[in-house]
Amino acid sequence: MSQIEVVTSKLEVVHNPAVIAHLTIGGSNVNGDKIGPGYEFTNDEQAASMARAAGEATHPYTVPKAAYCIDERPFVKIGNVEDPAALREVVTPQLPGGTNLAATKAAVAANATIVREARDFNEAYDIVSGVLSRAGYQDAGHEDCGASKKAELSVADQVLADVAFGTLQAAGVARSDEQGIFADMQATKQRRVDSGFYSVWDPAQHKARILATAPQHYSYLQAEHDATHGHHAGGLYTPTQDGMGFAKNEFTDATGAQLFGYTPGFAAELANELGGTDAERRTIELAFGYDLVDVSNQLIAKPEGDYPGLTVIQ
């Protein structure tokens, strides 16, 4: 019935996440200034209800070796699977742009040893893809992916280190003693931008590669002919239990709302494969978070007026 490689489990741990912050970045790019307003959670009761619903849609991964995108729009097709009931049960880790794109951006930003001598982003992508493939991980992506299309722009127009650090600290991803790491990453990314390192990236070739290597993990999302192409997010959800992810179709079916998803535990898992020392692995892990902030900054609206920014749920 399905091309999706799944691990089945009767274990379902339902927890009650809390609203912990609002994402205060956003709107640096004119094309990203519409996602968010109009779908914000308007009062504490609604926010708490959505947090509970997110917990109820948190289950063990059914796809444990591939990260799908953070995109909040429901799946309409994955591989050759179009059955709504099957799609409702899909639970994956989530990182910006999918497994290998997010991992490459993180390794480069962290100036990781394995990609330090790469001539350009494509070579770095090949190196990271090889490491992760040998470790049993698979790539993933989706049609018309903003994270892929804005891969270079999100770095060229990166969020300042202190803002990224503060955002991720509020979201529980960064610790108070790690601010200096973000300054180093900001400088590394800027040097790479100045050298043209990212300019070779081609989203069409990215799609072609996933379709050739992991077609079972290439998805199509619910799009609409509106200003945001169906992006109606009210928040960002970061499930923190090991091996647990967000069933976004289940959540949207239950609530009519949408949440971006980011899985910090899977970022740490990939960082463990890519780093050579504990310090390097931690820097790569934080670089995944920095990329989340950079990509989000290109997609969502800046808080203003009555719009507080995307609600962060954990």
C-alpha atoms as a PDB file:
ATOM      1  CA  MET A   1       0.000   0.000   0.000  1.00  0.00           C
ATOM      2  CA  SER A   2       2.810   2.375   0.828  1.00  0.00           C
ATOM      3  CA  GLN A   3       6.289   3.333  -0.243  1.00  0.00           C
ATOM      4  CA  ILE A   4       6.812   5.004   3.105  1.00  0.00           C
ATOM      5  CA  GLU A   5       9.205   3.007   5.266  1.00  0.00           C
ATOM      6  CA  VAL A   6       7.598   2.921   8.688  1.00  0.00           C
ATOM      7  CA  VAL A   7       8.225   1.559  12.124  1.00  0.00           C
ATOM      8  CA  THR A   8       5.015   0.548  13.847  1.00  0.00           C
ATOM      9  CA  SER A   9       4.512   0.864  17.578  1.00  0.00           C
ATOM     10  CA  LYS A  10       1.568   0.630  19.927  1.00  0.00           C
ATOM     11  CA  LEU A  11       3.248   3.124  22.238  1.00  0.00           C
ATOM     12  CA  GLU A  12       1.702   6.565  22.192  1.00  0.00           C
ATOM     13  CA  VAL A  13       2.836   9.060  24.766  1.00  0.00           C
ATOM     14  CA  VAL A  14       0.432  11.952  24.959  1.00  0.00           C
ATOM     15  CA  HIS A  15       1.743  14.931  26.869  1.00  0.00           C
ATOM     16  CA  ASN A  16       0.532  18.445  27.466  1.00  0.00           C
ATOM     17  CA  PRO A  17       2.919  20.998  25.973  1.00  0.00           C
ATOM     18  CA  ALA A  18       2.873  24.580  27.090  1.00  0.00           C
ATOM     19  CA  VAL A  19       3.024  27.872  25.260  1.00  0.00           C
ATOM     20  CA  ILE A  20       6.493  29.144  26.124  1.00  0.00           C
ATOM     21  CA  ALA A  21       7.184  32.145  23.887  1.00  0.00           C
ATOM     22  CA  HIS A  22       6.397  33.984  20.681  1.00  0.00           C
ATOM     23  CA  LEU A  23       8.729  34.005  17.704  1.00  0.00           C
ATOM     24  CA  THR A  24       9.742  37.641  17.500  1.00  0.00           C
ATOM     25  CA  ILE A  25      11.744  37.524  14.271  1.00  0.00           C
ATOM     26  CA  GLY A  26      10.280  37.645  10.782  1.00  0.00           C
ATOM     27  CA  GLY A  27       9.418  39.824   7.859  1.00  0.00           C
ATOM     28  CA  SER A  28      12.917  40.659   6.639  1.00  0.00           C
ATOM     29  CA  ASN A  29      11.941  39.482   3.172  1.00  0.00           C
ATOM     30  CA  VAL A  30       8.958  41.093   1.471  1.00  0.00           C
ATOM     31  CA  ASN A  31       7.744  37.730   0.189  1.00  0.00           C
ATOM     32  CA  GLY A  32       7.564  36.357   3.695  1.00  0.00           C
ATOM     33  CA  ASP A  33       5.540  39.029   5.405  1.00  0.00           C
ATOM     34  CA  LYS A  34       2.095  37.413   5.199  1.00  0.00           C
ATOM     35  CA  ILE A  35       2.444  34.047   6.965  1.00  0.00           C
ATOM     36  CA  GLY A  36       1.157  34.249  10.509  1.00  0.00           C
ATOM     37  CA  PRO A  37      -1.214  37.222  10.894  1.00  0.00           C
ATOM     38  CA  GLY A  38      -4.855  36.241  10.874  1.00  0.00           C
ATOM     39  CA  TYR A  39      -4.110  32.802  12.289  1.00  0.00           C
ATOM     40  CA  GLU A  40      -2.501  33.782  15.590  1.00  0.00           C
ATOM     41  CA  PHE A  41      -3.894  32.337  18.791  1.00  0.00           C
ATOM     42  CA  THR A  42      -5.957  35.202  20.127  1.00  0.00           C
ATOM     43  CA  ASN A  43      -6.250  34.354  23.824  1.00  0.00           C
ATOM     44  CA  ASP A  44      -4.704  32.160  26.502  1.00  0.00           C
ATOM     45  CA  GLU A  45      -7.528  29.624  26.402  1.00  0.00           C
ATOM     46  CA  GLN A  46      -7.154  29.066  22.663  1.00  0.00           C
ATOM     47  CA  ALA A  47      -3.375  28.839  22.952  1.00  0.00           C
ATOM     48  CA  ALA A  48      -3.653  26.265  25.749  1.00  0.00           C
ATOM     49  CA  SER A  49      -6.167  24.274  23.715  1.00  0.00           C
ATOM     50  CA  MET A  50      -3.819  24.190  20.727  1.00  0.00           C
ATOM     51  CA  ALA A  51      -0.940  23.123  22.952  1.00  0.00           C
ATOM     52  CA  ARG A  52      -3.004  20.223  24.265  1.00  0.00           C
ATOM     53  CA  ALA A  53      -3.995  19.250  20.724  1.00  0.00           C
ATOM     54  CA  ALA A  54      -0.343  19.297  19.675  1.00  0.00           C
ATOM     55  CA  GLY A  55       0.429  16.927  22.525  1.00  0.00           C
ATOM     56  CA  GLU A  56      -2.335  14.593  21.437  1.00  0.00           C
ATOM     57  CA  ALA A  57      -0.813  14.548  17.937  1.00  0.00           C
ATOM     58  CA  THR A  58       2.649  13.670  19.264  1.00  0.00           C
ATOM     59  CA  HIS A  59       3.619  10.041  18.687  1.00  0.00           C
ATOM     60  CA  PRO A  60       6.666   7.841  18.028  1.00  0.00           C
ATOM     61  CA  TYR A  61       8.173   8.343  14.602  1.00  0.00           C
ATOM     62  CA  THR A  62       6.705   6.228  11.836  1.00  0.00           C
ATOM     63  CA  VAL A  63       9.573   7.450   9.649  1.00  0.00           C
ATOM     64  CA  PRO A  64      12.588   7.333  11.976  1.00  0.00           C
ATOM     65  CA  LYS A  65      15.456   7.907   9.527  1.00  0.00           C
ATOM     66  CA  ALA A  66      14.364  10.910   7.444  1.00  0.00           C
ATOM     67  CA  ALA A  67      13.529  14.460   8.427  1.00  0.00           C
ATOM     68  CA  TYR A  68      10.699  16.101   6.522  1.00  0.00           C
ATOM     69  CA  CYS A  69      10.405  19.868   6.243  1.00  0.00           C
ATOM     70  CA  ILE A  70       9.148  22.197   8.969  1.00  0.00           C
ATOM     71  CA  ASP A  71       6.298  23.226   6.621  1.00  0.00           C
ATOM     72  CA  GLU A  72       2.964  23.292   8.433  1.00  0.00           C
ATOM     73  CA  ARG A  73       0.709  22.500   5.468  1.00  0.00           C
ATOM     74  CA  PRO A  74      -0.840  19.006   5.516  1.00  0.00           C
ATOM     75  CA  PHE A  75       0.435  16.217   3.287  1.00  0.00           C
ATOM     76  CA  VAL A  76      -1.702  15.354   0.271  1.00  0.00           C
ATOM     77  CA  LYS A  77       0.771  12.838  -1.153  1.00  0.00           C
ATOM     78  CA  ILE A  78       3.989  11.168  -0.016  1.00  0.00           C
ATOM     79  CA  GLY A  79       5.714   8.985  -2.572  1.00  0.00           C
ATOM     80  CA  ASN A  80       2.790   7.178  -4.142  1.00  0.00           C
ATOM     81  CA  VAL A  81       0.622   7.354  -1.015  1.00  0.00           C
ATOM     82  CA  GLU A  82      -2.488   9.547  -1.243  1.00  0.00           C
ATOM     83  CA  ASP A  83      -4.850   7.831   1.209  1.00  0.00           C
ATOM     84  CA  PRO A  84      -5.867  10.495   3.784  1.00  0.00           C
ATOM     85  CA  ALA A  85      -6.083   7.885   6.547  1.00  0.00           C
ATOM     86  CA  ALA A  86      -2.519   6.739   5.885  1.00  0.00           C
ATOM     87  CA  LEU A  87      -1.205  10.304   5.640  1.00  0.00           C
ATOM     88  CA  ARG A  88      -2.883  11.187   8.931  1.00  0.00           C
ATOM     89  CA  GLU A  89      -0.704   8.603  10.688  1.00  0.00           C
ATOM     90  CA  VAL A  90       2.626   9.779   9.289  1.00  0.00           C
ATOM     91  CA  VAL A  91       4.950  11.032  12.041  1.00  0.00           C
ATOM     92  CA  THR A  92       8.394  12.268  11.047  1.00  0.00           C
ATOM     93  CA  PRO A  93      11.197  14.381  12.442  1.00  0.00           C
ATOM     94  CA  GLN A  94      11.104  17.902  10.979  1.00  0.00           C
ATOM     95  CA  LEU A  95      13.987  20.153   9.922  1.00  0.00           C
ATOM     96  CA  PRO A  96      14.078  23.073   7.446  1.00  0.00           C
ATOM     97  CA  GLY A  97      14.110  21.689   3.906  1.00  0.00           C
ATOM     98  CA  GLY A  98      14.534  18.041   4.872  1.00  0.00           C
ATOM     99  CA  THR A  99      17.332  15.807   6.115  1.00  0.00           C
ATOM    100  CA  ASN A 100      20.343  16.588   3.957  1.00  0.00           C
ATOM    101  CA  LEU A 101      19.710  20.247   3.165  1.00  0.00           C
ATOM    102  CA  ALA A 102      19.268  21.139   6.831  1.00  0.00           C
ATOM    103  CA  ALA A 103      22.234  18.988   7.857  1.00  0.00           C
ATOM    104  CA  THR A 104      24.517  20.546   5.243  1.00  0.00           C
ATOM    105  CA  LYS A 105      23.574  24.092   6.228  1.00  0.00           C
ATOM    106  CA  ALA A 106      24.207  23.201   9.875  1.00  0.00           C
ATOM    107  CA  ALA A 107      27.569  21.562   9.216  1.00  0.00           C
ATOM    108  CA  VAL A 108      28.716  24.522   7.112  1.00  0.00           C
ATOM    109  CA  ALA A 109      27.561  27.110   9.669  1.00  0.00           C
ATOM    110  CA  ALA A 110      29.343  25.177  12.410  1.00  0.00           C
ATOM    111  CA  ASN A 111      32.523  25.069  10.271  1.00  0.00           C
ATOM    112  CA  ALA A 112      32.540  21.324  10.879  1.00  0.00           C
ATOM    113  CA  THR A 113      35.703  19.475   9.947  1.00  0.00           C
ATOM    114  CA  ILE A 114      34.002  17.252   7.383  1.00  0.00           C
ATOM    115  CA  VAL A 115      32.944  20.198   5.192  1.00  0.00           C
ATOM    116  CA  ARG A 116      35.636  22.733   6.027  1.00  0.00           C
ATOM    117  CA  GLU A 117      37.514  22.156   2.773  1.00  0.00           C
ATOM    118  CA  ALA A 118      34.450  21.845   0.525  1.00  0.00           C
ATOM    119  CA  ARG A 119      34.722  24.124  -2.512  1.00  0.00           C
ATOM    120  CA  ASP A 120      31.031  25.040  -2.536  1.00  0.00           C
ATOM    121  CA  PHE A 121      27.676  24.117  -1.016  1.00  0.00           C
ATOM    122  CA  ASN A 122      27.013  21.328  -3.518  1.00  0.00           C
ATOM    123  CA  GLU A 123      30.236  19.593  -2.552  1.00  0.00           C
ATOM    124  CA  ALA A 124      29.387  20.015   1.115  1.00  0.00           C
ATOM    125  CA  TYR A 125      25.936  18.551   0.420  1.00  0.00           C
ATOM    126  CA  ASP A 126      27.537  15.516  -1.236  1.00  0.00           C
ATOM    127  CA  ILE A 127      29.854  14.980   1.722  1.00  0.00           C
ATOM    128  CA  VAL A 128      27.063  15.273   4.296  1.00  0.00           C
ATOM    129  CA  SER A 129      24.727  13.089   2.235  1.00  0.00           C
ATOM    130  CA  GLY A 130      27.378  10.384   2.082  1.00  0.00           C
ATOM    131  CA  VAL A 131      27.999  10.427   5.830  1.00  0.00           C
ATOM    132  CA  LEU A 132      24.297  10.284   6.662  1.00  0.00           C
ATOM    133  CA  SER A 133      23.532   7.651   4.017  1.00  0.00           C
ATOM    134  CA  ARG A 134      26.220   5.351   5.414  1.00  0.00           C
ATOM    135  CA  ALA A 135      24.654   5.842   8.853  1.00  0.00           C
ATOM    136  CA  GLY A 136      21.272   4.727   7.508  1.00  0.00           C
ATOM    137  CA  TYR A 137      19.568   8.121   7.079  1.00  0.00           C
ATOM    138  CA  GLN A 138      17.565   9.161   4.033  1.00  0.00           C
ATOM    139  CA  ASP A 139      16.853  12.471   2.385  1.00  0.00           C
ATOM    140  CA  ALA A 140      13.388  14.031   2.094  1.00  0.00           C
ATOM    141  CA  GLY A 141      11.763  17.060   0.530  1.00  0.00           C
ATOM    142  CA  HIS A 142       8.535  18.462  -0.848  1.00  0.00           C
ATOM    143  CA  GLU A 143       7.236  20.274  -3.893  1.00  0.00           C
ATOM    144  CA  ASP A 144       7.833  24.033  -4.004  1.00  0.00           C
ATOM    145  CA  CYS A 145       9.858  24.087  -0.789  1.00  0.00           C
ATOM    146  CA  GLY A 146      10.533  27.580   0.520  1.00  0.00           C
ATOM    147  CA  ALA A 147      13.499  26.398   2.600  1.00  0.00           C
ATOM    148  CA  SER A 148      15.164  25.029  -0.526  1.00  0.00           C
ATOM    149  CA  LYS A 149      14.262  27.999  -2.733  1.00  0.00           C
ATOM    150  CA  LYS A 150      15.579  30.412  -0.096  1.00  0.00           C
ATOM    151  CA  ALA A 151      18.599  28.348   0.921  1.00  0.00           C
ATOM    152  CA  GLU A 152      21.092  31.004  -0.143  1.00  0.00           C
ATOM    153  CA  LEU A 153      18.929  34.005   0.758  1.00  0.00           C
ATOM    154  CA  SER A 154      18.274  32.728   4.274  1.00  0.00           C
ATOM    155  CA  VAL A 155      22.032  32.778   4.910  1.00  0.00           C
ATOM    156  CA  ALA A 156      22.799  35.981   3.004  1.00  0.00           C
ATOM    157  CA  ASP A 157      20.027  37.692   4.971  1.00  0.00           C
ATOM    158  CA  GLN A 158      20.738  35.829   8.197  1.00  0.00           C
ATOM    159  CA  VAL A 159      19.347  36.805  11.567  1.00  0.00           C
ATOM    160  CA  LEU A 160      21.897  38.523  13.812  1.00  0.00           C
ATOM    161  CA  ALA A 161      23.610  36.180  16.239  1.00  0.00           C
ATOM    162  CA  ASP A 162      22.249  37.762  19.423  1.00  0.00           C
ATOM    163  CA  VAL A 163      18.680  37.659  18.069  1.00  0.00           C
ATOM    164  CA  ALA A 164      19.037  34.012  16.979  1.00  0.00           C
ATOM    165  CA  PHE A 165      20.531  33.104  20.345  1.00  0.00           C
ATOM    166  CA  GLY A 166      17.778  34.874  22.285  1.00  0.00           C
ATOM    167  CA  THR A 167      15.075  33.265  20.182  1.00  0.00           C
ATOM    168  CA  LEU A 168      16.462  29.760  20.634  1.00  0.00           C
ATOM    169  CA  GLN A 169      17.152  30.308  24.312  1.00  0.00           C
ATOM    170  CA  ALA A 170      13.510  31.296  24.799  1.00  0.00           C
ATOM    171  CA  ALA A 171      12.498  28.162  22.899  1.00  0.00           C
ATOM    172  CA  GLY A 172      14.644  26.010  25.188  1.00  0.00           C
ATOM    173  CA  VAL A 173      17.099  25.020  22.437  1.00  0.00           C
ATOM    174  CA  ALA A 174      20.155  27.078  23.493  1.00  0.00           C
ATOM    175  CA  ARG A 175      21.758  27.473  26.909  1.00  0.00           C
ATOM    176  CA  SER A 176      22.741  30.755  28.552  1.00  0.00           C
ATOM    177  CA  ASP A 177      26.493  30.115  28.154  1.00  0.00           C
ATOM    178  CA  GLU A 178      26.346  29.476  24.394  1.00  0.00           C
ATOM    179  CA  GLN A 179      25.916  32.975  22.960  1.00  0.00           C
ATOM    180  CA  GLY A 180      29.496  33.108  21.691  1.00  0.00           C
ATOM    181  CA  ILE A 181      28.890  30.068  19.494  1.00  0.00           C
ATOM    182  CA  PHE A 182      26.230  32.002  17.611  1.00  0.00           C
ATOM    183  CA  ALA A 183      28.596  34.911  16.962  1.00  0.00           C
ATOM    184  CA  ASP A 184      31.124  32.483  15.497  1.00  0.00           C
ATOM    185  CA  MET A 185      28.462  30.883  13.287  1.00  0.00           C
ATOM    186  CA  GLN A 186      27.265  34.263  12.041  1.00  0.00           C
ATOM    187  CA  ALA A 187      30.812  35.129  10.988  1.00  0.00           C
ATOM    188  CA  THR A 188      31.334  31.753   9.317  1.00  0.00           C
ATOM    189  CA  LYS A 189      28.152  32.052   7.293  1.00  0.00           C
ATOM    190  CA  GLN A 190      29.009  35.591   6.225  1.00  0.00           C
ATOM    191  CA  ARG A 191      32.440  34.506   4.995  1.00  0.00           C
ATOM    192  CA  ARG A 192      30.828  31.737   2.967  1.00  0.00           C
ATOM    193  CA  VAL A 193      28.267  34.119   1.497  1.00  0.00           C
ATOM    194  CA  ASP A 194      31.008  36.583   0.529  1.00  0.00           C
ATOM    195  CA  SER A 195      32.916  33.829  -1.272  1.00  0.00           C
ATOM    196  CA  GLY A 196      29.857  32.736  -3.293  1.00  0.00           C
ATOM    197  CA  PHE A 197      29.806  29.363  -1.523  1.00  0.00           C
ATOM    198  CA  TYR A 198      25.989  29.027  -1.532  1.00  0.00           C
ATOM    199  CA  SER A 199      25.310  30.446  -4.999  1.00  0.00           C
ATOM    200  CA  VAL A 200      25.568  27.066  -6.761  1.00  0.00           C
ATOM    201  CA  TRP A 201      22.453  25.702  -5.024  1.00  0.00           C
ATOM    202  CA  ASP A 202      19.637  24.777  -7.412  1.00  0.00           C
ATOM    203  CA  PRO A 203      16.250  23.795  -5.907  1.00  0.00           C
ATOM    204  CA  ALA A 204      15.303  21.974  -9.135  1.00  0.00           C
ATOM    205  CA  GLN A 205      18.372  19.785  -8.859  1.00  0.00           C
ATOM    206  CA  HIS A 206      17.583  19.225  -5.182  1.00  0.00           C
ATOM    207  CA  LYS A 207      14.149  17.918  -6.147  1.00  0.00           C
ATOM    208  CA  ALA A 208      15.610  15.711  -8.877  1.00  0.00           C
ATOM    209  CA  ARG A 209      18.105  14.217  -6.478  1.00  0.00           C
ATOM    210  CA  ILE A 210      15.505  13.315  -3.868  1.00  0.00           C
ATOM    211  CA  LEU A 211      13.251  11.794  -6.512  1.00  0.00           C
ATOM    212  CA  ALA A 212      16.198   9.695  -7.671  1.00  0.00           C
ATOM    213  CA  THR A 213      17.450   8.621  -4.238  1.00  0.00           C
ATOM    214  CA  ALA A 214      14.457   8.711  -1.872  1.00  0.00           C
ATOM    215  CA  PRO A 215      11.216   9.074  -3.860  1.00  0.00           C
ATOM    216  CA  GLN A 216       9.261   7.522  -0.993  1.00  0.00           C
ATOM    217  CA  HIS A 217      10.102  10.656   1.025  1.00  0.00           C
ATOM    218  CA  TYR A 218       9.144  13.264  -1.559  1.00  0.00           C
ATOM    219  CA  SER A 219       5.837  14.880  -0.647  1.00  0.00           C
ATOM    220  CA  TYR A 220       3.193  17.250  -1.949  1.00  0.00           C
ATOM    221  CA  LEU A 221       1.453  19.583   0.468  1.00  0.00           C
ATOM    222  CA  GLN A 222      -1.954  21.211   0.576  1.00  0.00           C
ATOM    223  CA  ALA A 223      -1.585  24.449  -1.381  1.00  0.00           C
ATOM    224  CA  GLU A 224      -4.149  27.149  -2.044  1.00  0.00           C
ATOM    225  CA  HIS A 225      -4.446  30.030  -4.494  1.00  0.00           C
ATOM    226  CA  ASP A 226      -4.089  32.678  -1.826  1.00  0.00           C
ATOM    227  CA  ALA A 227      -1.403  35.121  -0.727  1.00  0.00           C
ATOM    228  CA  THR A 228       0.403  32.494   1.335  1.00  0.00           C
ATOM    229  CA  HIS A 229      -0.207  29.417  -0.867  1.00  0.00           C
ATOM    230  CA  GLY A 230      -2.049  27.690   1.979  1.00  0.00           C
ATOM    231  CA  HIS A 231       0.329  28.628   4.806  1.00  0.00           C
ATOM    232  CA  HIS A 232      -1.993  29.324   7.733  1.00  0.00           C
ATOM    233  CA  ALA A 233       0.300  28.705  10.691  1.00  0.00           C
ATOM    234  CA  GLY A 234      -0.552  29.911  14.160  1.00  0.00           C
ATOM    235  CA  GLY A 235       2.580  28.642  15.826  1.00  0.00           C
ATOM    236  CA  LEU A 236       5.743  26.552  15.956  1.00  0.00           C
ATOM    237  CA  TYR A 237       5.819  23.240  17.822  1.00  0.00           C
ATOM    238  CA  THR A 238       9.071  21.704  19.080  1.00  0.00           C
ATOM    239  CA  PRO A 239       8.416  18.243  20.568  1.00  0.00           C
ATOM    240  CA  THR A 240      11.296  17.343  22.854  1.00  0.00           C
ATOM    241  CA  GLN A 241      10.876  13.661  23.757  1.00  0.00           C
ATOM    242  CA  ASP A 242      13.364  11.331  22.088  1.00  0.00           C
ATOM    243  CA  GLY A 243      11.880   9.502  19.125  1.00  0.00           C
ATOM    244  CA  MET A 244       8.683  11.531  19.174  1.00  0.00           C
ATOM    245  CA  GLY A 245       7.343  13.678  16.362  1.00  0.00           C
ATOM    246  CA  PHE A 246       4.365  15.733  15.294  1.00  0.00           C
ATOM    247  CA  ALA A 247       1.550  14.201  13.215  1.00  0.00           C
ATOM    248  CA  LYS A 248       0.628  17.431  11.466  1.00  0.00           C
ATOM    249  CA  ASN A 249      -2.220  15.978   9.388  1.00  0.00           C
ATOM    250  CA  GLU A 250      -3.803  14.569  12.537  1.00  0.00           C
ATOM    251  CA  PHE A 251      -3.452  17.929  14.280  1.00  0.00           C
ATOM    252  CA  THR A 252      -4.978  19.897  11.412  1.00  0.00           C
ATOM    253  CA  ASP A 253      -7.807  17.387  11.001  1.00  0.00           C
ATOM    254  CA  ALA A 254      -8.611  17.755  14.705  1.00  0.00           C
ATOM    255  CA  THR A 255      -8.285  21.525  15.042  1.00  0.00           C
ATOM    256  CA  GLY A 256      -8.420  23.169  11.611  1.00  0.00           C
ATOM    257  CA  ALA A 257      -5.211  24.975  12.632  1.00  0.00           C
ATOM    258  CA  GLN A 258      -1.607  24.593  11.475  1.00  0.00           C
ATOM    259  CA  LEU A 259       1.732  24.501  13.285  1.00  0.00           C
ATOM    260  CA  PHE A 260       5.234  24.585  11.895  1.00  0.00           C
ATOM    261  CA  GLY A 261       7.257  21.733  13.389  1.00  0.00           C
ATOM    262  CA  TYR A 262      10.907  21.445  14.449  1.00  0.00           C
ATOM    263  CA  THR A 263      12.428  18.382  16.117  1.00  0.00           C
ATOM    264  CA  PRO A 264      15.522  19.346  18.133  1.00  0.00           C
ATOM    265  CA  GLY A 265      16.202  15.766  19.214  1.00  0.00           C
ATOM    266  CA  PHE A 266      16.646  14.659  15.605  1.00  0.00           C
ATOM    267  CA  ALA A 267      18.973  17.603  14.981  1.00  0.00           C
ATOM    268  CA  ALA A 268      21.087  16.335  17.868  1.00  0.00           C
ATOM    269  CA  GLU A 269      20.984  12.814  16.412  1.00  0.00           C
ATOM    270  CA  LEU A 270      22.299  14.005  13.051  1.00  0.00           C
ATOM    271  CA  ALA A 271      24.876  16.258  14.708  1.00  0.00           C
ATOM    272  CA  ASN A 272      26.218  13.188  16.477  1.00  0.00           C
ATOM    273  CA  GLU A 273      26.915  11.628  13.071  1.00  0.00           C
ATOM    274  CA  LEU A 274      28.487  14.749  11.581  1.00  0.00           C
ATOM    275  CA  GLY A 275      30.702  16.057  14.391  1.00  0.00           C
ATOM    276  CA  GLY A 276      34.114  14.779  15.396  1.00  0.00           C
ATOM    277  CA  THR A 277      34.170  16.025  18.983  1.00  0.00           C
ATOM    278  CA  ASP A 278      31.562  16.747  21.622  1.00  0.00           C
ATOM    279  CA  ALA A 279      32.066  20.493  21.165  1.00  0.00           C
ATOM    280  CA  GLU A 280      31.700  20.240  17.393  1.00  0.00           C
ATOM    281  CA  ARG A 281      28.599  18.066  17.687  1.00  0.00           C
ATOM    282  CA  ARG A 282      26.970  20.608  20.009  1.00  0.00           C
ATOM    283  CA  THR A 283      27.827  23.460  17.639  1.00  0.00           C
ATOM    284  CA  ILE A 284      26.257  21.587  14.718  1.00  0.00           C
ATOM    285  CA  GLU A 285      23.175  20.918  16.832  1.00  0.00           C
ATOM    286  CA  LEU A 286      22.849  24.632  17.569  1.00  0.00           C
ATOM    287  CA  ALA A 287      23.444  25.411  13.895  1.00  0.00           C
ATOM    288  CA  PHE A 288      20.316  23.447  13.012  1.00  0.00           C
ATOM    289  CA  GLY A 289      18.442  25.801  15.334  1.00  0.00           C
ATOM    290  CA  TYR A 290      20.093  28.866  13.835  1.00  0.00           C
ATOM    291  CA  ASP A 291      18.980  27.648  10.397  1.00  0.00           C
ATOM    292  CA  LEU A 292      15.425  27.260  11.699  1.00  0.00           C
ATOM    293  CA  VAL A 293      15.505  30.920  12.733  1.00  0.00           C
ATOM    294  CA  ASP A 294      17.060  32.052   9.440  1.00  0.00           C
ATOM    295  CA  VAL A 295      14.519  30.159   7.335  1.00  0.00           C
ATOM    296  CA  SER A 296      11.600  31.258   9.506  1.00  0.00           C
ATOM    297  CA  ASN A 297      12.759  34.838   9.088  1.00  0.00           C
ATOM    298  CA  GLN A 298      12.203  34.475   5.346  1.00  0.00           C
ATOM    299  CA  LEU A 299       8.749  32.921   5.656  1.00  0.00           C
ATOM    300  CA  ILE A 300       6.805  34.528   8.486  1.00  0.00           C
ATOM    301  CA  ALA A 301       5.593  37.994   9.359  1.00  0.00           C
ATOM    302  CA  LYS A 302       7.310  40.295  11.793  1.00  0.00           C
ATOM    303  CA  PRO A 303       5.265  40.859  14.970  1.00  0.00           C
ATOM    304  CA  GLU A 304       3.490  44.185  14.971  1.00  0.00           C
ATOM    305  CA  GLY A 305       0.194  45.633  16.103  1.00  0.00           C
ATOM    306  CA  ASP A 306      -1.970  42.888  17.566  1.00  0.00           C
ATOM    307  CA  TYR A 307       0.123  40.122  16.025  1.00  0.00           C
ATOM    308  CA  PRO A 308       2.580  38.822  18.673  1.00  0.00           C
ATOM    309  CA  GLY A 309       4.493  36.487  16.356  1.00  0.00           C
ATOM    310  CA  LEU A 310       4.110  32.758  15.921  1.00  0.00           C
ATOM    311  CA  THR A 311       3.275  31.074  19.217  1.00  0.00           C
ATOM    312  CA  VAL A 312       6.043  28.704  20.295  1.00  0.00           C
ATOM    313  CA  ILE A 313       4.763  25.478  21.854  1.00  0.00           C
ATOM    314  CA  GLN A 314       6.934  22.934  23.613  1.00  0.00           C
END
